[in-house]
PDB file of C-alpha atoms and ligand atoms in Angstrom:
ATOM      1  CA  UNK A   1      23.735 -28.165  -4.625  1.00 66.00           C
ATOM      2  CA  UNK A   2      20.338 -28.611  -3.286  1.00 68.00           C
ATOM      3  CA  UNK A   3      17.646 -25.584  -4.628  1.00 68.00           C
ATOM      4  CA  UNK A   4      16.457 -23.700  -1.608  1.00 71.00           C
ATOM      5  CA  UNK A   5      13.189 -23.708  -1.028  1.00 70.00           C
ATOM      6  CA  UNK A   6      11.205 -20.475  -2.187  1.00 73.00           C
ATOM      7  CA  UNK A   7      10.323 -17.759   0.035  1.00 83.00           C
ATOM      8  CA  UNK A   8       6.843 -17.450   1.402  1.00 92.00           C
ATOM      9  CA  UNK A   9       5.414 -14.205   0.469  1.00 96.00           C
ATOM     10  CA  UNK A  10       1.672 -13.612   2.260  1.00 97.00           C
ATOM     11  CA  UNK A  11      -0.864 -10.975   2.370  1.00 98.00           C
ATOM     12  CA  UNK A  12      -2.493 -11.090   5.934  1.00 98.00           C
ATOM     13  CA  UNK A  13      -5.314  -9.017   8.376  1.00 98.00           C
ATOM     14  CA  UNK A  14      -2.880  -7.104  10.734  1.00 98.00           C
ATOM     15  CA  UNK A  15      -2.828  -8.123  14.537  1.00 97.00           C
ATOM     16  CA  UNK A  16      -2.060  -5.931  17.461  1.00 97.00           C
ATOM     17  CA  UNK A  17       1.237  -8.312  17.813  1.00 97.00           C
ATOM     18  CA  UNK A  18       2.545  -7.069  14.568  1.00 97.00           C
ATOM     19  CA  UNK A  19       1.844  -3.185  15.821  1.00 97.00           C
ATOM     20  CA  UNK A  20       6.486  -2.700  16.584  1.00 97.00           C
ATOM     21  CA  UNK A  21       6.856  -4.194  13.463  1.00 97.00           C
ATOM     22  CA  UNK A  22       4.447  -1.363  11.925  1.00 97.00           C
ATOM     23  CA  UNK A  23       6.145   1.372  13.976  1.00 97.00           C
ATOM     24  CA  UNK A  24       9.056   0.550  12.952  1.00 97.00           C
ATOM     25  CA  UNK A  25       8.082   0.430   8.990  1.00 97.00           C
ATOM     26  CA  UNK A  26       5.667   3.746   9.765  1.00 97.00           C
ATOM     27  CA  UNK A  27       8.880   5.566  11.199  1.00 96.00           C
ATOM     28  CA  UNK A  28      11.256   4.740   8.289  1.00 96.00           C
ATOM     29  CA  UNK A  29       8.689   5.080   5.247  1.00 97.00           C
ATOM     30  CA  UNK A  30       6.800   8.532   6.228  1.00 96.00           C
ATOM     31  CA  UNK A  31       8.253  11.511   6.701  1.00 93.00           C
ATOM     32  CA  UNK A  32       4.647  12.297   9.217  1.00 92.00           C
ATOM     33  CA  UNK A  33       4.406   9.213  10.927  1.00 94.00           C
ATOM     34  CA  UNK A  34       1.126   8.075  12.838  1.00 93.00           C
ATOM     35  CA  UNK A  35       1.471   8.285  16.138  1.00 90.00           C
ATOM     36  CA  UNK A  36       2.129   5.183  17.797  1.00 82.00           C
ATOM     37  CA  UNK A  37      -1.459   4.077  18.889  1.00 93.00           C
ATOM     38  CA  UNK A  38      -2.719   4.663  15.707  1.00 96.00           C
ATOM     39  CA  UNK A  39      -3.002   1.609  14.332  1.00 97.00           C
ATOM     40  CA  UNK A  40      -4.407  -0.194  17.801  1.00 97.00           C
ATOM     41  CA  UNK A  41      -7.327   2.647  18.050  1.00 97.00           C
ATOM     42  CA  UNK A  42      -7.709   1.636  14.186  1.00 97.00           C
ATOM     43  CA  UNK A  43      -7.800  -2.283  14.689  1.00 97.00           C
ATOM     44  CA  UNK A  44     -10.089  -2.373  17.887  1.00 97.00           C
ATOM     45  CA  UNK A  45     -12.729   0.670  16.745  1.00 97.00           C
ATOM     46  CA  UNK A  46     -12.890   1.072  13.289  1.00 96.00           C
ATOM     47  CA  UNK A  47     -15.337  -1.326  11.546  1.00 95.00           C
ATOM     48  CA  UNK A  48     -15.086   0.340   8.132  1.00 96.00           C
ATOM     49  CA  UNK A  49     -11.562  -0.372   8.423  1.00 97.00           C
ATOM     50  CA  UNK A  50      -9.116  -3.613   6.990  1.00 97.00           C
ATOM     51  CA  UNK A  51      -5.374  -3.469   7.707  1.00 98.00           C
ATOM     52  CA  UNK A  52      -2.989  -6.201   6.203  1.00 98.00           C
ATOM     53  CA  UNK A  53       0.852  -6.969   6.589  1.00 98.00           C
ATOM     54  CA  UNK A  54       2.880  -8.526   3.699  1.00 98.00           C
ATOM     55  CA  UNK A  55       5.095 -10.675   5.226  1.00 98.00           C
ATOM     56  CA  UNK A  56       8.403 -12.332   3.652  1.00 97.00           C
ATOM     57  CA  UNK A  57       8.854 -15.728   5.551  1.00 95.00           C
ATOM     58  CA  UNK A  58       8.255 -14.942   9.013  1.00 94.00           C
ATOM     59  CA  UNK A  59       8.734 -11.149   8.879  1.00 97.00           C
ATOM     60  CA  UNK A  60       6.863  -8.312   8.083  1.00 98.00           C
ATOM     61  CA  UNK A  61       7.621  -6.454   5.141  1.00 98.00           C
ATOM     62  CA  UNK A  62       5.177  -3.823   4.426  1.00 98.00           C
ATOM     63  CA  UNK A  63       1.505  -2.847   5.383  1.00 98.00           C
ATOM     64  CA  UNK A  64      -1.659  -1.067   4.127  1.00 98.00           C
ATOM     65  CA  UNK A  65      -5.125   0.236   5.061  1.00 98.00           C
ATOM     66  CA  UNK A  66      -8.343   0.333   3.270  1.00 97.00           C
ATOM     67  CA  UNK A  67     -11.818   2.076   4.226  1.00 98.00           C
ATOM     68  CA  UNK A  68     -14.501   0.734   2.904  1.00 97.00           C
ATOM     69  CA  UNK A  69     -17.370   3.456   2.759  1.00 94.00           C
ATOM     70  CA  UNK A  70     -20.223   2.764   0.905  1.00 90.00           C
ATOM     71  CA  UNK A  71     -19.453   2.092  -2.664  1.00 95.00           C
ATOM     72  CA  UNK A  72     -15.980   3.639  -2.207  1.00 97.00           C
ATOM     73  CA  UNK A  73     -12.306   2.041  -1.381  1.00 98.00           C
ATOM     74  CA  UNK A  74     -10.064   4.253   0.539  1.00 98.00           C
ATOM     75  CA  UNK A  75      -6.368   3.662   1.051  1.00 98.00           C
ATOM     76  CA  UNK A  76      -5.570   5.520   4.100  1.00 97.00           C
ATOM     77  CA  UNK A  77      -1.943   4.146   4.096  1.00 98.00           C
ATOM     78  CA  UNK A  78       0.939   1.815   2.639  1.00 98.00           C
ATOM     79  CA  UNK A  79       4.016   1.054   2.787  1.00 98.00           C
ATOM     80  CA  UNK A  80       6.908  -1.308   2.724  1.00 98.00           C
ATOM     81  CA  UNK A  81      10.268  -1.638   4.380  1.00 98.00           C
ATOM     82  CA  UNK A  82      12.820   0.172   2.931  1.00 97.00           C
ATOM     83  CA  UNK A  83      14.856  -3.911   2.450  1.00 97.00           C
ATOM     84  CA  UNK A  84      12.434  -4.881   0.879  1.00 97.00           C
ATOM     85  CA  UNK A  85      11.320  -2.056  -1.413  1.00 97.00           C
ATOM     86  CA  UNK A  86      11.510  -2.616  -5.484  1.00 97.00           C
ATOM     87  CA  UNK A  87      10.673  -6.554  -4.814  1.00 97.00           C
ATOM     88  CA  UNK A  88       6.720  -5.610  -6.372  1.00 98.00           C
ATOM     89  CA  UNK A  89       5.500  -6.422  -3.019  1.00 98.00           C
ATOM     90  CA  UNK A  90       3.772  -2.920  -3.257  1.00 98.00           C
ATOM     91  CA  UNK A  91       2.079  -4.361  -6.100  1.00 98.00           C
ATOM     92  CA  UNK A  92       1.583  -7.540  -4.199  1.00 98.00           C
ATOM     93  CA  UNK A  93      -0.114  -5.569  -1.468  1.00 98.00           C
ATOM     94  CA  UNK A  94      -2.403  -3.367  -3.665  1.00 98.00           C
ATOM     95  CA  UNK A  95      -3.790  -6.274  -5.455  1.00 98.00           C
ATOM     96  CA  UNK A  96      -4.796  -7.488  -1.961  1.00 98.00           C
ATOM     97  CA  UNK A  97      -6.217  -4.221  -0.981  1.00 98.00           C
ATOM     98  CA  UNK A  98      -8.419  -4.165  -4.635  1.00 98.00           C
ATOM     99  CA  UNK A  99      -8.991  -7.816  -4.118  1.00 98.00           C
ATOM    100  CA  UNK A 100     -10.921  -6.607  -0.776  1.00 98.00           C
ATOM    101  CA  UNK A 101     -12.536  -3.946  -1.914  1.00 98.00           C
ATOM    102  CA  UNK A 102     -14.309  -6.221  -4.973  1.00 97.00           C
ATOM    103  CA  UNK A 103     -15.054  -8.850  -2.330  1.00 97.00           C
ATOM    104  CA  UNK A 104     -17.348  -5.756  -0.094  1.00 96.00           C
ATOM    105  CA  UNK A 105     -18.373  -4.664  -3.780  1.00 96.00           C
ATOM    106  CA  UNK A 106     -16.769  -1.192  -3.625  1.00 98.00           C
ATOM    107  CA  UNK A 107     -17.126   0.304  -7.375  1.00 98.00           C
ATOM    108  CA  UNK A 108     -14.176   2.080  -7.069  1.00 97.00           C
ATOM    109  CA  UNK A 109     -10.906   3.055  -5.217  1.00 98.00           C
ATOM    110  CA  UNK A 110      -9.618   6.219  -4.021  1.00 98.00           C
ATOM    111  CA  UNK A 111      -6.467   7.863  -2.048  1.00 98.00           C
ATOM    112  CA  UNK A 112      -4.397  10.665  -1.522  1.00 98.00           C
ATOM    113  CA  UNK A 113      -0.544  11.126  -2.926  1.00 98.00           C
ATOM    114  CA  UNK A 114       2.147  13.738  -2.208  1.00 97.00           C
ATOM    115  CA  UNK A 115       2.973  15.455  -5.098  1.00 97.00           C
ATOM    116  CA  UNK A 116       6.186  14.939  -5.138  1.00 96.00           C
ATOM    117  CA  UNK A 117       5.889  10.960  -4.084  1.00 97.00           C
ATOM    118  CA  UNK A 118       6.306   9.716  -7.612  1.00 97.00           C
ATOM    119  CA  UNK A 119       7.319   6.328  -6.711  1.00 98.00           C
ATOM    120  CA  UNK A 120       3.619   6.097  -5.273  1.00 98.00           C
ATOM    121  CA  UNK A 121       2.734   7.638  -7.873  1.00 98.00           C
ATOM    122  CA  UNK A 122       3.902   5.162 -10.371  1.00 98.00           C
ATOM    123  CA  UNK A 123       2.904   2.008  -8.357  1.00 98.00           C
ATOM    124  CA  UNK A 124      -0.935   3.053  -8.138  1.00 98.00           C
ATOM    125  CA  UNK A 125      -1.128   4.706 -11.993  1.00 98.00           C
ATOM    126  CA  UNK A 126       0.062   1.063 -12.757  1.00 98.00           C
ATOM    127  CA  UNK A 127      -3.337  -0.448 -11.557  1.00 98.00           C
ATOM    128  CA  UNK A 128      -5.073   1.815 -12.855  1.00 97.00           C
ATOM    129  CA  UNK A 129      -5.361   4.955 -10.384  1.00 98.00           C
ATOM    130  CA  UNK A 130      -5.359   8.035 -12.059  1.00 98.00           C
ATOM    131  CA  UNK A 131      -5.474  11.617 -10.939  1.00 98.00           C
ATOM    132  CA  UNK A 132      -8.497  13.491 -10.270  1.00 98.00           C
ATOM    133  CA  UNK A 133      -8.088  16.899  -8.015  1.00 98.00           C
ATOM    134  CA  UNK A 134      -5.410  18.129  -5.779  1.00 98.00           C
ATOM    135  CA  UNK A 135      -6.280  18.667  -1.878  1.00 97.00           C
ATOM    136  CA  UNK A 136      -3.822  22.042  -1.659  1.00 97.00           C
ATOM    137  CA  UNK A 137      -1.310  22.359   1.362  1.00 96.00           C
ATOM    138  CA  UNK A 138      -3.016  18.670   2.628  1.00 95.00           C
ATOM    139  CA  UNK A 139       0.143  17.654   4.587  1.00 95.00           C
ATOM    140  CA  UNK A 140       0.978  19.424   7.218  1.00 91.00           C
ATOM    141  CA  UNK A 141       4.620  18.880   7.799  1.00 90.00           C
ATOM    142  CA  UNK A 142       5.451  20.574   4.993  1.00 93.00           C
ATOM    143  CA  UNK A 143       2.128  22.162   3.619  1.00 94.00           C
ATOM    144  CA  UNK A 144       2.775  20.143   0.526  1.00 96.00           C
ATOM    145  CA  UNK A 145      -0.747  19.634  -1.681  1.00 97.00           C
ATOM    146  CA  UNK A 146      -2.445  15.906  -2.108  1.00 97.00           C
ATOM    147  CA  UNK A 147      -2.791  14.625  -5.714  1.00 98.00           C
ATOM    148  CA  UNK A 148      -6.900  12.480  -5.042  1.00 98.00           C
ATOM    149  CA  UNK A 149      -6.051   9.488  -7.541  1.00 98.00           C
ATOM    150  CA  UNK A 150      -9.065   7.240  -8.265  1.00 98.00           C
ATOM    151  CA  UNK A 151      -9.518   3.773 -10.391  1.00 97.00           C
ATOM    152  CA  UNK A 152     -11.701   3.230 -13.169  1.00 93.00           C
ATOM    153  CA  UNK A 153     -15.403   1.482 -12.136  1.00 97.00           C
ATOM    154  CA  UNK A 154     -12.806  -1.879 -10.028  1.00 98.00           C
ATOM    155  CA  UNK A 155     -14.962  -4.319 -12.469  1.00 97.00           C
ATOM    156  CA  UNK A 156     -14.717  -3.289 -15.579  1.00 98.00           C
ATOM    157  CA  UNK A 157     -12.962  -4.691 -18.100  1.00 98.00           C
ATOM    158  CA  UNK A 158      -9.578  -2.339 -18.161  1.00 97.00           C
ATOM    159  CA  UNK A 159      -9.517  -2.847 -14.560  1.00 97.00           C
ATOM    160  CA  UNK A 160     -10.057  -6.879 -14.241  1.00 98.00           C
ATOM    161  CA  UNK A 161      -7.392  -7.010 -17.530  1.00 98.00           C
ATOM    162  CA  UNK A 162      -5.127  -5.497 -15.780  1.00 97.00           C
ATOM    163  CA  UNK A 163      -5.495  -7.383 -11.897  1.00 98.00           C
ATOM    164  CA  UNK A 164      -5.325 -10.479 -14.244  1.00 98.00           C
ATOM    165  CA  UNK A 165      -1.737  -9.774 -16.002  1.00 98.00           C
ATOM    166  CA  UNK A 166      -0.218  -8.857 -13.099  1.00 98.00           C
ATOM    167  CA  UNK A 167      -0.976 -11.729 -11.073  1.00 97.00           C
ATOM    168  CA  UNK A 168       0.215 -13.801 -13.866  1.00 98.00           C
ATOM    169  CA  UNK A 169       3.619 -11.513 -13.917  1.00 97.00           C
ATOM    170  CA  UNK A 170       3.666 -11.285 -10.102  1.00 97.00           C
ATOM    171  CA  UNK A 171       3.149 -15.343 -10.094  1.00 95.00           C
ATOM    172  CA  UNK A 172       6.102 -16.105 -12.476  1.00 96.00           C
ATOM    173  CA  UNK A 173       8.317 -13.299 -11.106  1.00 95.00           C
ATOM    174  CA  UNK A 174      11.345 -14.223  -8.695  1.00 94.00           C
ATOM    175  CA  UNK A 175      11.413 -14.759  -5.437  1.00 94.00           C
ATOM    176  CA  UNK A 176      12.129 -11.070  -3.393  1.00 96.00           C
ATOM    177  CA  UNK A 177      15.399 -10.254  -2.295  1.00 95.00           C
ATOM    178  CA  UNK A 178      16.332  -8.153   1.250  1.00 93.00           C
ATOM    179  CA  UNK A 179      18.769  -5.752   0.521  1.00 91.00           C
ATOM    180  CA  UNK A 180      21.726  -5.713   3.116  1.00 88.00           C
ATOM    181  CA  UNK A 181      21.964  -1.640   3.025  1.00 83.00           C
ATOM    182  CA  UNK A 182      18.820  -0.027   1.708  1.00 82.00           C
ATOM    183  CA  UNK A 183      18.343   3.838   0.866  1.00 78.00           C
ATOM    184  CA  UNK A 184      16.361   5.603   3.003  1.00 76.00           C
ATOM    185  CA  UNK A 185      13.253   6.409   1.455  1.00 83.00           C
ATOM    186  CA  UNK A 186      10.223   7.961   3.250  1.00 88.00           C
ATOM    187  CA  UNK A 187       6.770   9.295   1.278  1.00 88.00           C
ATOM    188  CA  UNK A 188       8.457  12.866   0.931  1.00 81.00           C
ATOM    189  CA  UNK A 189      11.299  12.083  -1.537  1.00 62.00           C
ATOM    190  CA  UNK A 190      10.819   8.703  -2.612  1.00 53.00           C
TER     191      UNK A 190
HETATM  192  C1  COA B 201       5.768   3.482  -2.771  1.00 83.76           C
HETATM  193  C2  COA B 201       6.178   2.137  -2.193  1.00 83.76           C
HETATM  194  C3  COA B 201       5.039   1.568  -1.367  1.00 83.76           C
HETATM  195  C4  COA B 201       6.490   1.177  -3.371  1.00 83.76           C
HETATM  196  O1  COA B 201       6.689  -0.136  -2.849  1.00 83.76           O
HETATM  197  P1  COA B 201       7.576  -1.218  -3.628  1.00 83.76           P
HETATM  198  O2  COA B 201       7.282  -2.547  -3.055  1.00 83.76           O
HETATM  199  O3  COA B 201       8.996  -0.797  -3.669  1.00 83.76           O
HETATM  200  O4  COA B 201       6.973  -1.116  -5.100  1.00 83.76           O
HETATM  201  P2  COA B 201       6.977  -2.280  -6.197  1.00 83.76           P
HETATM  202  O5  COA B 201       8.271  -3.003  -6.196  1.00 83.76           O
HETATM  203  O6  COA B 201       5.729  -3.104  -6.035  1.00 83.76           O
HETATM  204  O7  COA B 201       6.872  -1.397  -7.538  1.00 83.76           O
HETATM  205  C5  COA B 201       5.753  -1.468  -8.407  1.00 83.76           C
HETATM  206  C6  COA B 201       5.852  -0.356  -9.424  1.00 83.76           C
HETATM  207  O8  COA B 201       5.800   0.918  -8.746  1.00 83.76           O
HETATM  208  C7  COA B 201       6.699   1.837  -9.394  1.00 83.76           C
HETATM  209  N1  COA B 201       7.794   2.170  -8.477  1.00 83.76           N
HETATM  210  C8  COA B 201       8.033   1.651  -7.241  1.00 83.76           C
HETATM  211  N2  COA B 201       9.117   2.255  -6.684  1.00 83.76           N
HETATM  212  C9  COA B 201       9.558   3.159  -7.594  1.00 83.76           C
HETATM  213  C10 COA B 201      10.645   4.078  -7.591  1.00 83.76           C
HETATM  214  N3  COA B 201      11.496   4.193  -6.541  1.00 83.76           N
HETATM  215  N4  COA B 201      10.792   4.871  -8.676  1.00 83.76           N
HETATM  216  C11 COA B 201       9.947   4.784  -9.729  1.00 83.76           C
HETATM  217  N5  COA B 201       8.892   3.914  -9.803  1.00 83.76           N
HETATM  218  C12 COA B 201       8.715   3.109  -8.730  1.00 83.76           C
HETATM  219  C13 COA B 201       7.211   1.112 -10.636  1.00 83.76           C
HETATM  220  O9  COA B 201       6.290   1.341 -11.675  1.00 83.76           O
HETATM  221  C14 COA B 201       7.159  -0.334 -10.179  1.00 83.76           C
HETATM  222  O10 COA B 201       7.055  -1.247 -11.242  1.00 83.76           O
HETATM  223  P3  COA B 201       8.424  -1.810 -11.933  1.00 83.76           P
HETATM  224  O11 COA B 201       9.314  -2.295 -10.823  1.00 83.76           O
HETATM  225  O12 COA B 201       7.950  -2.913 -12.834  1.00 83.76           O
HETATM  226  O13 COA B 201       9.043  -0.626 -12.636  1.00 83.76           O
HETATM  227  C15 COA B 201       7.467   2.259  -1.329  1.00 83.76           C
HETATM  228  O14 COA B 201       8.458   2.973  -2.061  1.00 83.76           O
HETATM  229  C16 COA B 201       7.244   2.982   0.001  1.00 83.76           C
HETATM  230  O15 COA B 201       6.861   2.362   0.994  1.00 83.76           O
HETATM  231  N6  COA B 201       7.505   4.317   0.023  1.00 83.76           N
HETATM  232  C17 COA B 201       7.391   5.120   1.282  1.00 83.76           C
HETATM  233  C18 COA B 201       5.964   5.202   1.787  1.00 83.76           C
HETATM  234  C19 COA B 201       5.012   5.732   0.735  1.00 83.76           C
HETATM  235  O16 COA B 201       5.359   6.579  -0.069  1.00 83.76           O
HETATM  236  N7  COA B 201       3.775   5.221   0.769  1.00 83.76           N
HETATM  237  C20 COA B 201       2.716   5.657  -0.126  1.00 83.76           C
HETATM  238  C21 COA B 201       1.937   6.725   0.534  1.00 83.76           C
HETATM  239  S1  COA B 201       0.617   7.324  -0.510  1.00 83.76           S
END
């Protein structure tokens, strides 16, 4: 039998063409989706702004949004497609994100988490985010409070340790799969 070739996995700027892909991931991953100019308002006015797509082969699996103000990294959002969730293309993503912020020599990264959105949760305290205040009744669909989460100084050593041994893992890991019949998932109960 003849190997198939592997899957090309890519971290890219977002374009206004991939904005129905977005929707579509924005709908089924928050339970308070951005409305649907958003993103366009974001991508032709914002200059603090960078918004990249991970893309599996030709389509678009996830996405995620970084200010960059000052010395500080902000993730305004992320997500990925509930088919392709559990594939560590979150962690794919966030190491572009980080890898962006280090480029504009941000000295740290910062965001805001539901509460009760521990898979989040877990994916950013794995690179390092950690919490640092609570922004109470923050969302409000459902008045829930914010955990702020911020990284250790993004060069020091902890920091470029860890970026390092995940690439490494990420770069021997398998190729991702699509699942045929994903669960539902949005950012208010995982
Ligand atoms: C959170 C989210 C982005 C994770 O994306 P993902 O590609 O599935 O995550 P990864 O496969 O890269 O997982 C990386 C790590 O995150 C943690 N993690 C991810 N999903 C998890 C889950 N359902 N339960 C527990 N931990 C989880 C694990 O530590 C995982 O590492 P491991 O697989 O070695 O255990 C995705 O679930 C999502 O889009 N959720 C809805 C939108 C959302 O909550 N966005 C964040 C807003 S702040």
């Amino acid at each position: 039998m003849v190997a198939r070739p592997p899957l090309r996995v890519a971290v890219e700027p977002m374009a206004l063409d991939d904005l129905p892909a977005i929707q579509a991931i924005e709908r089924a991953a928050f339970s308070a989706p951005w409305p649907a100019n958003a993103y366009k308002t974001e991508l032709e006015t914002n200059k603090l702004a960078h918004y990249m797509v991970i893309r599996v082969g030709d389509e678009i699996a996830g996405f995620a949004g970084l200010w960059l103000m000052v010395d500080e990294a902000h993730v305004t959002t992320f997500a990925i497609a509930p088919a392709w969730r559990r594939n560590h293309l979150g962690e794919r993503l966030l190491i572009a994100l980080l890898d962006i912020a280090l480029d504009r020599r941000a000295t740290e990264a910062t965001l805001e988490v539901r509460l009760s959105n521990l898979p989040a949760r877990r994916l950013y305290e794995k690179f390092g985010f950690r919490p640092v205040g609570i922004r109470p009744r923050y969302y409000s669909d459902n008045n829930e409070d914010a955990l702020i989460m911020t990284t250790e100084p993004l060069r020091s050593p902890e920091m470029t340790a860890r970026l390092v041994e995940r690439r490494a893992a990420l770069a021997a890991g398998p190729d991702p799969v699509r699942l045929a019949r994903p669960a539902t998932g949005t950012d208010r109960g995982g």
